[in-house]
Amino acid sequence: MTADAYTMLSTALPRYKVGNGFYLRDGDVYSVLGVLCEIAEVTLNIQPPRQIDKPTTAEKTYLGVWTFDGEICVLPESVAAWAGITDRGFALSQAFESGNLKIIEEEAK
């Protein structure tokens, strides 16, 4: 993760209701990766987040969940590239939730 993205994420986290859910954003609860998407959406030219309120057949189980640049559970490629993250999965969320930021801080250097 780049130092700039890490600083922006660390500064923004207290302003969001962060949970340890599976989705980037479910209602008003964000994962850490969802907060990163919110920050990136302002910085990048990606699709604004969209709440699934009239789901297609494929989206039916995701009613109320938000999509960021078409993704609901993993970082969109555009956000990952901007933030300098190679693993788009849950390692980042788990590191923040556990308080074990050493690996992320070392990557930000």
Coordinates of C-alpha atoms in Angstrom, one line a residue:
M1 CA 0.0 0.0 0.0
T2 CA 1.3 3.4 -0.8
A3 CA 2.1 5.8 2.0
D4 CA -0.4 8.3 0.7
A5 CA -3.3 5.7 0.6
Y6 CA -2.3 4.4 4.1
T7 CA -2.4 8.0 5.5
M8 CA -5.7 8.8 3.9
L9 CA -7.2 5.5 5.1
S10 CA -5.9 5.9 8.7
T11 CA -7.3 9.5 8.8
A12 CA -10.7 8.6 7.4
L13 CA -11.5 5.4 9.4
P14 CA -12.8 7.2 12.5
R15 CA -15.5 9.0 10.4
Y16 CA -17.1 5.7 9.2
K17 CA -19.1 3.0 10.9
V18 CA -16.7 0.1 10.3
G19 CA -17.6 -3.5 10.8
N20 CA -16.0 -6.8 10.0
G21 CA -18.6 -7.8 7.4
F22 CA -18.0 -9.6 4.1
Y23 CA -19.2 -6.7 1.9
L24 CA -17.4 -3.4 1.0
R25 CA -20.5 -1.6 2.3
D26 CA -23.8 -3.1 3.7
G27 CA -26.3 -0.3 4.5
D28 CA -24.3 2.2 6.5
V29 CA -21.6 -0.3 7.7
Y30 CA -18.3 -0.4 5.8
S31 CA -15.4 -2.8 5.7
V32 CA -12.0 -1.2 5.8
L33 CA -11.7 -1.9 2.1
G34 CA -15.1 -0.1 1.6
V35 CA -13.7 3.0 3.3
L36 CA -10.7 2.8 0.9
C37 CA -13.2 2.7 -2.0
E38 CA -15.0 5.8 -0.7
I39 CA -11.7 7.7 -0.5
A40 CA -10.6 6.4 -4.0
E41 CA -14.0 7.3 -5.5
V42 CA -13.3 11.0 -4.8
T43 CA -9.8 10.7 -6.1
L44 CA -10.4 8.5 -9.2
N45 CA -12.8 8.6 -12.0
I46 CA -14.7 5.4 -11.0
Q47 CA -18.4 4.7 -11.0
P48 CA -20.0 6.2 -7.9
P49 CA -21.1 3.6 -5.3
R50 CA -24.5 2.1 -6.1
Q51 CA -26.8 0.6 -3.6
I52 CA -28.6 -2.5 -4.8
D53 CA -32.2 -1.5 -4.2
K54 CA -33.8 -3.0 -7.4
P55 CA -31.7 -6.1 -7.8
T56 CA -31.4 -8.1 -10.9
T57 CA -32.0 -11.9 -10.6
A58 CA -28.2 -12.3 -10.1
E59 CA -28.1 -9.5 -7.4
K60 CA -31.2 -10.6 -5.5
T61 CA -29.2 -11.9 -2.5
Y62 CA -27.3 -8.6 -2.2
L63 CA -30.3 -6.3 -1.5
G64 CA -29.1 -3.2 0.4
V65 CA -25.4 -3.9 -0.4
W66 CA -23.4 -1.3 -2.2
T67 CA -21.2 -1.8 -5.2
F68 CA -18.0 0.1 -5.9
D69 CA -16.9 0.1 -9.5
G70 CA -18.9 -3.1 -10.0
E71 CA -17.4 -5.0 -7.0
I72 CA -19.2 -5.9 -3.7
C73 CA -16.6 -7.9 -1.8
V74 CA -13.2 -7.2 -3.1
L75 CA -11.3 -4.1 -4.0
P76 CA -12.0 -3.0 -7.6
E77 CA -8.9 -3.2 -9.7
S78 CA -8.8 0.5 -10.2
V79 CA -8.8 1.2 -6.4
A80 CA -6.2 -1.5 -5.8
A81 CA -3.9 0.0 -8.4
W82 CA -4.3 3.5 -7.1
A83 CA -3.6 2.3 -3.5
G84 CA -0.6 0.1 -4.5
I85 CA -2.3 -3.0 -3.2
T86 CA -1.5 -6.3 -4.9
D87 CA -3.9 -8.5 -2.8
R88 CA -7.5 -7.3 -3.5
G89 CA -8.9 -9.7 -0.8
F90 CA -9.4 -9.6 2.9
A91 CA -5.8 -9.4 4.2
L92 CA -5.9 -5.6 4.5
S93 CA -9.2 -5.7 6.4
Q94 CA -8.0 -8.4 8.7
A95 CA -4.8 -6.4 9.5
F96 CA -6.7 -3.3 10.5
E97 CA -9.3 -5.2 12.5
S98 CA -6.6 -7.2 14.4
G99 CA -4.5 -4.1 15.0
N100 CA -1.6 -5.9 13.3
L101 CA -0.5 -3.0 11.0
K102 CA 3.2 -3.8 10.9
I103 CA 3.0 -5.5 7.5
I104 CA 0.9 -2.7 5.9
E105 CA 3.2 0.0 7.5
E106 CA 6.3 -1.7 6.0
E107 CA 4.6 -1.9 2.6
A108 CA 3.8 1.9 2.8
K109 CA 7.5 2.8 3.2

